[in-house]
Structure formats: structure tokens, C-alpha cells
Tab-separated table of C-alpha atoms in Angstrom:
chain	number	residue	atom	x	y	z
N	1	MET	CA	157.506	76.128	43.732
N	2	PHE	CA	154.926	78.895	44.354
N	3	VAL	CA	151.229	78.137	44.777
N	4	MET	CA	148.844	81.013	44.066
N	5	PRO	CA	146.257	81.436	46.831
N	6	LYS	CA	142.579	81.174	45.985
N	7	ARG	CA	141.947	84.611	47.433
N	8	LYS	CA	143.633	87.877	46.651
N	9	LEU	CA	146.095	89.211	49.104
N	10	ARG	CA	145.473	92.431	50.937
N	11	GLY	CA	148.111	94.254	48.900
N	12	GLN	CA	146.494	93.231	45.633
N	13	LEU	CA	143.085	94.385	46.835
N	14	MET	CA	144.446	97.767	47.858
N	15	ILE	CA	146.232	98.243	44.479
N	16	GLU	CA	143.125	97.321	42.474
N	17	GLN	CA	140.945	99.573	44.599
N	18	ALA	CA	143.400	102.474	44.263
N	19	THR	CA	143.721	102.110	40.471
N	20	GLY	CA	139.973	101.727	39.993
N	21	ARG	CA	140.126	98.237	38.545
N	22	ALA	CA	137.971	96.842	41.354
N	23	SER	CA	135.005	98.266	43.235
N	24	TYR	CA	133.614	96.984	46.502
N	25	PRO	CA	130.240	97.888	48.071
N	26	GLU	CA	130.508	100.049	51.145
N	27	ARG	CA	129.233	98.389	54.296
N	28	SER	CA	127.263	100.267	56.910
N	29	ARG	CA	129.082	101.082	60.088
N	30	PRO	CA	127.702	99.255	63.121
N	31	ASP	CA	126.237	102.318	64.834
N	32	ILE	CA	122.702	103.525	65.505
N	33	HIS	CA	122.649	106.210	62.835
N	34	ASP	CA	123.646	103.855	60.002
N	35	ARG	CA	121.108	101.268	61.095
N	36	LEU	CA	118.379	103.890	61.146
N	37	ALA	CA	119.483	105.100	57.710
N	38	VAL	CA	118.689	101.689	56.213
N	39	ARG	CA	114.977	102.094	57.059
N	40	ARG	CA	112.872	104.886	58.439
N	41	PRO	CA	111.781	104.476	62.048
N	42	ARG	CA	108.524	102.653	62.548
N	43	SER	CA	107.052	105.606	64.363
N	44	GLU	CA	107.260	107.704	61.174
N	45	GLU	CA	105.465	105.071	59.099
N	46	MET	CA	102.540	104.543	61.466
N	47	ALA	CA	99.068	105.503	60.351
N	48	ILE	CA	96.984	107.893	62.403
N	49	ASP	CA	94.371	105.208	63.085
N	50	GLN	CA	96.983	102.624	64.094
N	51	ASP	CA	95.832	100.078	66.712
N	52	TRP	CA	98.223	100.942	69.512
N	53	THR	CA	97.363	97.841	71.535
N	54	ALA	CA	98.844	95.726	68.724
N	55	VAL	CA	102.026	97.830	68.655
N	56	TRP	CA	102.580	97.866	72.443
N	57	PRO	CA	100.600	94.909	73.862
N	58	ALA	CA	102.571	94.391	77.094
N	59	ALA	CA	105.005	96.138	79.418
N	60	ARG	CA	108.456	96.690	77.918
N	61	SER	CA	111.286	99.216	77.922
N	62	PHE	CA	110.938	102.425	75.973
N	63	ALA	CA	111.822	102.242	72.257
N	64	SER	CA	112.261	105.550	70.456
N	65	SER	CA	111.702	104.002	67.015
N	66	VAL	CA	108.250	102.708	67.997
N	67	VAL	CA	106.688	105.486	70.078
N	68	PRO	CA	105.384	108.264	67.780
N	69	LEU	CA	105.608	110.958	70.447
N	70	PRO	CA	108.097	113.847	70.633
N	71	ILE	CA	109.253	112.921	74.124
N	72	ARG	CA	112.254	114.594	75.717
N	73	MET	CA	113.915	113.807	79.009
N	74	GLY	CA	117.068	114.864	80.799
N	75	SER	CA	118.628	117.937	82.327
N	76	ARG	CA	120.465	120.855	80.777
N	77	PRO	CA	122.541	123.558	82.469
N	78	ASP	CA	120.266	126.192	80.930
N	79	PRO	CA	116.939	124.619	79.869
N	80	GLU	CA	115.636	127.949	78.555
N	81	LYS	CA	118.304	127.981	75.845
N	82	ARG	CA	118.524	124.266	75.104
N	83	ALA	CA	115.662	121.790	75.408
N	84	PRO	CA	116.165	118.405	77.114
N	85	PHE	CA	117.545	115.503	75.123
N	86	LYS	CA	115.469	113.888	72.397
N	87	LYS	CA	114.105	110.373	72.633
N	88	GLN	CA	116.678	108.837	70.240
N	89	GLY	CA	119.313	107.069	72.316
N	90	ASN	CA	117.995	108.585	75.556
N	91	LEU	CA	118.850	106.164	78.367
N	92	GLU	CA	116.794	108.102	80.894
N	93	LEU	CA	113.632	107.030	79.075
N	94	VAL	CA	114.798	103.419	79.056
N	95	LYS	CA	115.587	103.276	82.786
N	96	ILE	CA	112.205	104.338	84.100
N	97	PRO	CA	109.057	102.180	83.736
N	98	ASN	CA	106.379	103.377	81.346
N	99	PHE	CA	102.644	102.830	81.110
N	100	LEU	CA	102.283	102.799	77.328
N	101	HIS	CA	100.591	99.397	77.560
N	102	LEU	CA	97.893	100.763	79.876
N	103	THR	CA	96.147	103.091	77.449
N	104	PRO	CA	92.358	103.531	77.717
N	105	ALA	CA	91.854	101.295	74.680
N	106	ALA	CA	93.999	98.518	76.188
N	107	ILE	CA	92.214	98.728	79.540
N	108	GLU	CA	88.855	98.572	77.782
N	109	LYS	CA	89.923	95.439	75.897
N	110	HIS	CA	91.113	93.778	79.099
N	111	CYS	CA	87.895	94.671	80.914
N	112	ASN	CA	85.749	93.286	78.105
N	113	ALA	CA	87.794	90.070	78.083
N	114	ILE	CA	87.402	89.383	81.819
N	115	ARG	CA	83.919	90.847	82.232
N	116	LYS	CA	82.267	87.428	81.968
N	117	PHE	CA	84.315	86.214	84.944
N	118	CYS	CA	83.405	89.161	87.202
N	119	THR	CA	80.307	90.247	89.096
N	120	GLU	CA	79.052	93.786	89.505
N	121	PHE	CA	80.088	95.675	92.615
N	122	PRO	CA	77.075	96.131	94.925
N	123	GLU	CA	75.574	99.587	94.512
N	124	GLU	CA	74.509	99.620	98.159
N	125	LEU	CA	78.147	99.682	99.263
N	126	VAL	CA	78.824	102.684	97.030
N	127	LYS	CA	75.838	104.693	98.235
N	128	ASP	CA	75.986	103.798	101.939
N	129	GLU	CA	79.405	104.384	103.537
N	130	LYS	CA	78.306	102.963	106.890
N	131	LEU	CA	77.297	99.702	105.244
N	132	ALA	CA	80.637	99.542	103.431
N	133	ASP	CA	82.500	100.104	106.705
N	134	SER	CA	80.523	97.355	108.417
N	135	GLU	CA	81.116	94.859	105.591
N	136	PHE	CA	84.759	95.810	104.990
N	137	PRO	CA	86.107	97.126	108.309
N	138	LEU	CA	89.765	96.470	107.392
N	139	ARG	CA	91.536	98.811	104.973
N	140	ILE	CA	95.151	98.513	103.760
N	141	SER	CA	96.781	101.297	101.749
N	142	TYR	CA	100.214	101.875	100.241
N	143	ASN	CA	101.790	103.989	97.499
N	144	THR	CA	103.898	103.192	94.451
N	145	TYR	CA	106.363	105.802	93.192
N	146	VAL	CA	107.939	106.344	89.759
N	147	HIS	CA	110.857	108.740	89.606
N	148	GLN	CA	114.008	109.454	87.644
N	149	GLY	CA	117.205	108.192	89.196
N	150	THR	CA	119.872	105.533	89.257
N	151	ASN	CA	117.948	103.425	91.788
N	152	ILE	CA	114.559	101.982	90.884
N	153	ARG	CA	113.665	101.481	94.580
N	154	ASP	CA	111.854	104.053	96.674
N	155	ASN	CA	111.809	103.650	100.453
N	156	ARG	CA	108.372	105.241	100.690
N	157	ALA	CA	106.828	102.430	98.631
N	158	ARG	CA	107.351	99.901	101.435
N	159	VAL	CA	105.211	101.802	103.975
N	160	ILE	CA	101.958	100.015	104.868
N	161	THR	CA	98.983	101.739	106.515
N	162	LEU	CA	96.430	99.418	108.154
N	163	GLN	CA	93.123	100.857	109.385
N	164	ILE	CA	90.338	98.962	111.121
N	165	LYS	CA	87.133	99.904	112.904
N	166	LEU	CA	87.412	99.065	116.585
N	167	SER	CA	83.746	98.101	116.708
N	168	ALA	CA	84.463	95.264	114.238
N	169	LEU	CA	86.735	93.502	116.752
N	170	GLN	CA	83.776	92.818	119.103
N	171	LEU	CA	85.704	93.581	122.271
N	172	SER	CA	84.355	93.642	125.791
N	173	PRO	CA	84.284	97.030	127.562
N	174	PHE	CA	87.379	96.071	129.554
N	175	ALA	CA	89.291	94.854	126.468
N	176	ARG	CA	88.260	97.918	124.471
N	177	ASP	CA	89.494	100.258	127.189
N	178	LYS	CA	92.788	98.364	127.434
N	179	LEU	CA	93.320	98.321	123.660
N	180	ILE	CA	92.772	102.084	123.455
N	181	ARG	CA	95.381	102.570	126.182
N	182	LEU	CA	97.857	100.325	124.334
N	183	ALA	CA	97.224	102.042	120.995
N	184	THR	CA	97.673	105.557	122.486
N	185	ASN	CA	97.593	108.106	119.632
N	186	ARG	CA	96.990	105.446	116.967
N	187	TYR	CA	93.284	105.368	117.846
N	188	ASP	CA	90.925	108.070	116.559
N	189	GLU	CA	87.883	108.350	118.777
N	190	LYS	CA	85.886	110.466	116.311
N	191	THR	CA	85.992	107.801	113.587
N	192	ASP	CA	86.487	104.783	115.899
N	193	THR	CA	89.482	103.799	113.747
N	194	LEU	CA	92.727	102.108	114.772
N	195	THR	CA	95.635	103.005	112.460
N	196	VAL	CA	98.844	100.945	112.301
N	197	ILE	CA	101.730	102.212	110.124
N	198	THR	CA	104.692	99.885	109.487
N	199	ASP	CA	107.899	100.867	107.685
N	200	ARG	CA	110.681	99.005	109.523
N	201	CYS	CA	111.093	96.087	107.110
N	202	HIS	CA	112.802	96.251	103.729
N	203	THR	CA	109.911	95.076	101.544
N	204	ARG	CA	106.231	95.880	101.339
N	205	LYS	CA	105.163	92.282	101.986
N	206	GLN	CA	107.252	92.110	105.162
N	207	ASN	CA	105.675	95.315	106.454
N	208	LEU	CA	102.207	93.956	105.637
N	209	ASP	CA	102.898	90.770	107.599
N	210	TYR	CA	104.315	92.858	110.448
N	211	ALA	CA	101.156	95.023	110.522
N	212	PHE	CA	98.963	91.917	110.820
N	213	TYR	CA	101.247	90.626	113.568
N	214	LEU	CA	100.907	93.880	115.527
N	215	LEU	CA	97.120	93.829	115.160
N	216	THR	CA	96.969	90.215	116.351
N	217	ALA	CA	99.297	90.896	119.274
N	218	ILE	CA	97.443	93.983	120.508
N	219	TYR	CA	94.087	92.184	120.176
N	220	HIS	CA	95.129	89.201	122.304
N	221	GLU	CA	96.952	91.428	124.793
N	222	ALA	CA	93.799	93.506	125.268
N	223	ASN	CA	91.781	90.382	126.112
N	224	LYS	CA	94.241	89.295	128.802
N	225	VAL	CA	93.391	90.143	132.410
N	226	GLU	CA	96.332	90.475	134.762
N	227	PRO	CA	95.852	90.095	138.531
N	228	TRP	CA	96.744	93.727	139.201
N	229	GLU	CA	94.133	94.919	136.689
N	230	SER	CA	91.345	93.802	139.014
N	231	LEU	CA	92.365	96.682	141.325
N	232	LYS	CA	91.156	99.219	138.759
N	233	GLN	CA	89.051	102.002	140.287
N	234	ARG	CA	86.421	104.260	138.758
N	235	GLU	CA	88.932	107.127	138.697
N	236	ASP	CA	91.207	105.087	136.398
N	237	SER	CA	88.687	104.993	133.549
N	238	LEU	CA	89.343	106.905	130.361
N	239	LYS	CA	85.829	108.335	130.412
N	240	VAL	CA	83.392	109.378	133.106
N	241	GLU	CA	80.331	107.127	133.125
N	242	PHE	CA	76.858	108.101	134.297
N	243	GLU	CA	76.393	104.705	135.885
N	244	GLY	CA	77.659	104.919	139.470
N	245	SER	CA	78.373	108.659	139.434
N	246	GLU	CA	77.280	111.183	142.047
N	247	THR	CA	75.038	112.783	139.444
N	248	GLN	CA	73.108	109.528	139.104
N	249	THR	CA	72.702	109.208	142.875
N	250	LYS	CA	71.415	112.773	143.315
N	251	LEU	CA	69.197	112.589	140.221
N	252	PHE	CA	67.536	109.352	141.325
N	253	SER	CA	66.939	110.837	144.771
N	254	LEU	CA	65.184	113.847	143.212
N	255	LEU	CA	63.114	111.733	140.828
N	256	LYS	CA	61.819	109.581	143.695
N	257	GLN	CA	60.625	112.686	145.579
N	258	ILE	CA	58.965	114.343	142.575
N	259	GLY	CA	55.926	112.064	142.731
N	260	SER	CA	54.621	113.826	145.874
N	261	HIS	CA	54.627	117.282	144.231
N	262	ASP	CA	51.898	118.387	141.819
N	263	LYS	CA	53.830	121.319	140.352
N	264	PHE	CA	56.302	119.067	138.547
N	265	ASN	CA	55.283	117.423	135.288
N	266	SER	CA	58.060	114.866	135.024
N	267	PRO	CA	57.814	111.843	132.665
N	268	VAL	CA	58.690	109.635	135.661
N	269	LYS	CA	56.173	111.255	138.026
N	270	ASN	CA	54.289	107.991	138.509
N	271	LEU	CA	57.278	106.610	140.425
N	272	ASP	CA	57.542	106.893	144.208
N	273	THR	CA	60.224	106.594	146.845
N	274	SER	CA	59.963	102.802	146.832
N	275	THR	CA	61.096	102.606	143.203
N	276	SER	CA	64.435	100.859	142.814
N	277	ASP	CA	67.410	102.279	140.971
N	278	GLU	CA	67.183	99.481	138.376
N	279	GLN	CA	63.664	100.567	137.443
N	280	LEU	CA	64.788	104.162	137.073
N	281	SER	CA	67.774	103.158	134.948
N	282	SER	CA	65.530	101.195	132.571
N	283	ASP	CA	63.189	104.151	131.997
N	284	PRO	CA	63.533	105.536	128.404
N	285	SER	CA	63.679	109.161	129.578
N	286	VAL	CA	66.461	108.381	132.039
N	287	LYS	CA	68.375	106.434	129.370
N	288	GLU	CA	68.227	109.394	126.979
N	289	PHE	CA	69.461	111.721	129.702
N	290	ALA	CA	72.293	109.311	130.601
N	291	ASP	CA	73.491	109.195	126.981
N	292	MET	CA	73.344	112.983	126.740
N	293	TRP	CA	75.211	113.340	130.059
N	294	ASN	CA	77.996	110.984	128.943
N	295	ASN	CA	78.428	112.956	125.746
N	296	TYR	CA	78.354	116.295	127.569
N	297	VAL	CA	80.924	115.345	130.207
N	298	ASN	CA	83.385	113.489	127.957
N	299	THR	CA	83.530	116.009	125.100
N	300	GLU	CA	84.546	119.620	124.797
N	301	GLU	CA	81.962	121.957	126.254
N	302	THR	CA	80.177	124.263	123.819
N	303	PRO	CA	77.271	126.705	124.245
N	304	GLU	CA	75.046	124.352	122.252
N	305	SER	CA	75.851	121.355	124.453
N	306	THR	CA	75.249	123.402	127.613
N	307	ARG	CA	71.847	124.543	126.387
N	308	GLU	CA	70.964	120.968	125.434
N	309	TYR	CA	71.989	119.764	128.907
N	310	ALA	CA	69.816	122.397	130.604
N	311	LYS	CA	66.890	121.518	128.345
N	312	ARG	CA	67.122	117.794	129.076
N	313	ILE	CA	67.469	118.151	132.852
N	314	LYS	CA	64.479	120.514	133.008
N	315	SER	CA	62.430	118.130	130.898
N	316	LEU	CA	63.375	115.160	133.083
N	317	LEU	CA	62.583	116.977	136.339
N	318	GLY	CA	59.406	118.525	134.923
N	319	LEU	CA	60.507	122.124	135.504
N	320	PRO	CA	58.590	124.743	133.504
N	321	SER	CA	60.567	126.590	130.830
N	322	PRO	CA	61.070	130.375	131.258
N	323	SER	CA	58.912	131.128	128.199
N	324	SER	CA	55.875	129.233	129.522
N	325	PRO	CA	53.353	131.225	131.635
């Protein structure tokens, strides 16, 4: 007994198809070209005034059928003869991150949406850099890199640069001097800035935490006073100070003797030999000369600074200038 199957066998289907008695619709092959042949890419159907923020609202991988831009990417042996690969099926465009969701229109929409939750940045901080440095003495900077390659990580992106004004730490003169010695070349005297660069850890957050740890450690170490540090002499200082120098001793001796001479027109002429050194140090003219002397001795000598030094010492001693009769 033979039971006919409900479906036709493969041999019957092949015979009917070969003799033309049966026709079957051709199915598309499961590849990219046949799928694109069913419908035109969306990028070709977009209007010129299309709202791009509705097409690409958030970060996502590159899609050649959506982006209406003739983008090419890749390498050729001879790029002058053959252009780089097109965007269709280009894996290099898919691997790298894109910023198609951060168009000016999208940023404007985001800003308008969160504007009611934000306050305006103070204009005084923009106009006055000194005020900005005093209010925000700590600055942290890092870089983010986007490049073509098999690895999405870049070792340079983990580097953290921490900068802080030394005046913001409110250190004592002893602690400030010790911190500068510990920081060595990381301290810039011209800008009064301490710079700490960390790149030892594997991630950016670890390097940021390590930078804060180094700043905390060097701050507390600078405030410590070891027993041997009390033996510090004047010659061990980083800078030469007017207070206690031989110049101060000789200058005060001259200023005390000027009062008995009528030819000198010194601003401290009313003082006599009985005047104490504390009174001389508190005089405004002597304070100005002390500041100028500290700057002259501890910086590189220039013709301008030498002339300024000669002018100040003559003015303090009351010596007539060469041009005066």
C-alpha cells in the first residue's frame, strides 16, 4: 500500500520547474546588495530640510544607509589612482566613534532644554583672570583622542595634569620654602604654579586620584618640622632676603648718620642715631627699597634693573641726581 505525501517530492518539483509546468518566485539572497535592492537607502530619500536630530538623536555606530554624506575611509596602495573605500560596508567607519549626534542644532536643543536649570557664568571671572585664579586656584586638564586602529584605547588619554596656585595653599614661609624644594622643577616661580603630571596608572580616574594623593602628601610633608631642620642657616635659603643682610646693616647705619648733614635730602632725614632698626624697617621708603632690593638680587640682572636700583638708593640717601644743578 502506497500513501501519497501531502507535499511534492523534490524530484517532482525539479521536473515541473524544468518543463515549465510550475513557476516559483525567486527569493532574495541573504546578502547586503539584495537587501538594499528591495528599497533605496534612507539617505537617498531624505529631504534637504530634514531634521537631523530626529534621524540621529543619540550616539550610535555609523550606518551608511542613514548618513547622507559621501564619506570614504581606508588605505590604498596608491591613493592617487584609487580613492579610499566607500561608506557601504566599510568597517573602519563602524569601529571609530562618531559625533553625528553632536551637531550644532542638537547642541542648541540640549542647551535650550537645560537652560532653566543653569545660571549664567559670572562675567567678572571672564574679564578678570586674577579673580578667576583666586576663586578657582585648582585646574585639572586631560585629553581625549580619536584615531583609526584596532584598539580603541589610547595611552595618552589617561594622563592627568593638575595645576594649583601655591598662594592658595596658605603656607607659612617655612612650609612654602620646603614645598618648593620638594617640588623641584614642578614649581614655576613666574606664575606661582605647582604642576603635577600623573600617568603611571592604567585609567584616567586612577591617575586623578593619584594626583590628589601626591598633592595631599606634599602639602602635609611641607608643614612637618623635623629636628634637624631647626639647624637651617641663612645661607641655606633659596632666596637672599633683605632682612638680616649686610646691606640692611650698612644702609641703616648710613641713614642714622644722614640727619646731621644738611646736604642730604633723604625722606628719613628726621631720624637720628637713636632710632631703632624696627622704626627704620617700618618706614614706607625703606619698605619700598627692600622690595626692590629683593627683586634685584634674586632675579637676572638687566640694565633696566640696575638703573632702577641706582635711582632708588640715591633717592633713599638723598643724593642729588647728575642732571640737577
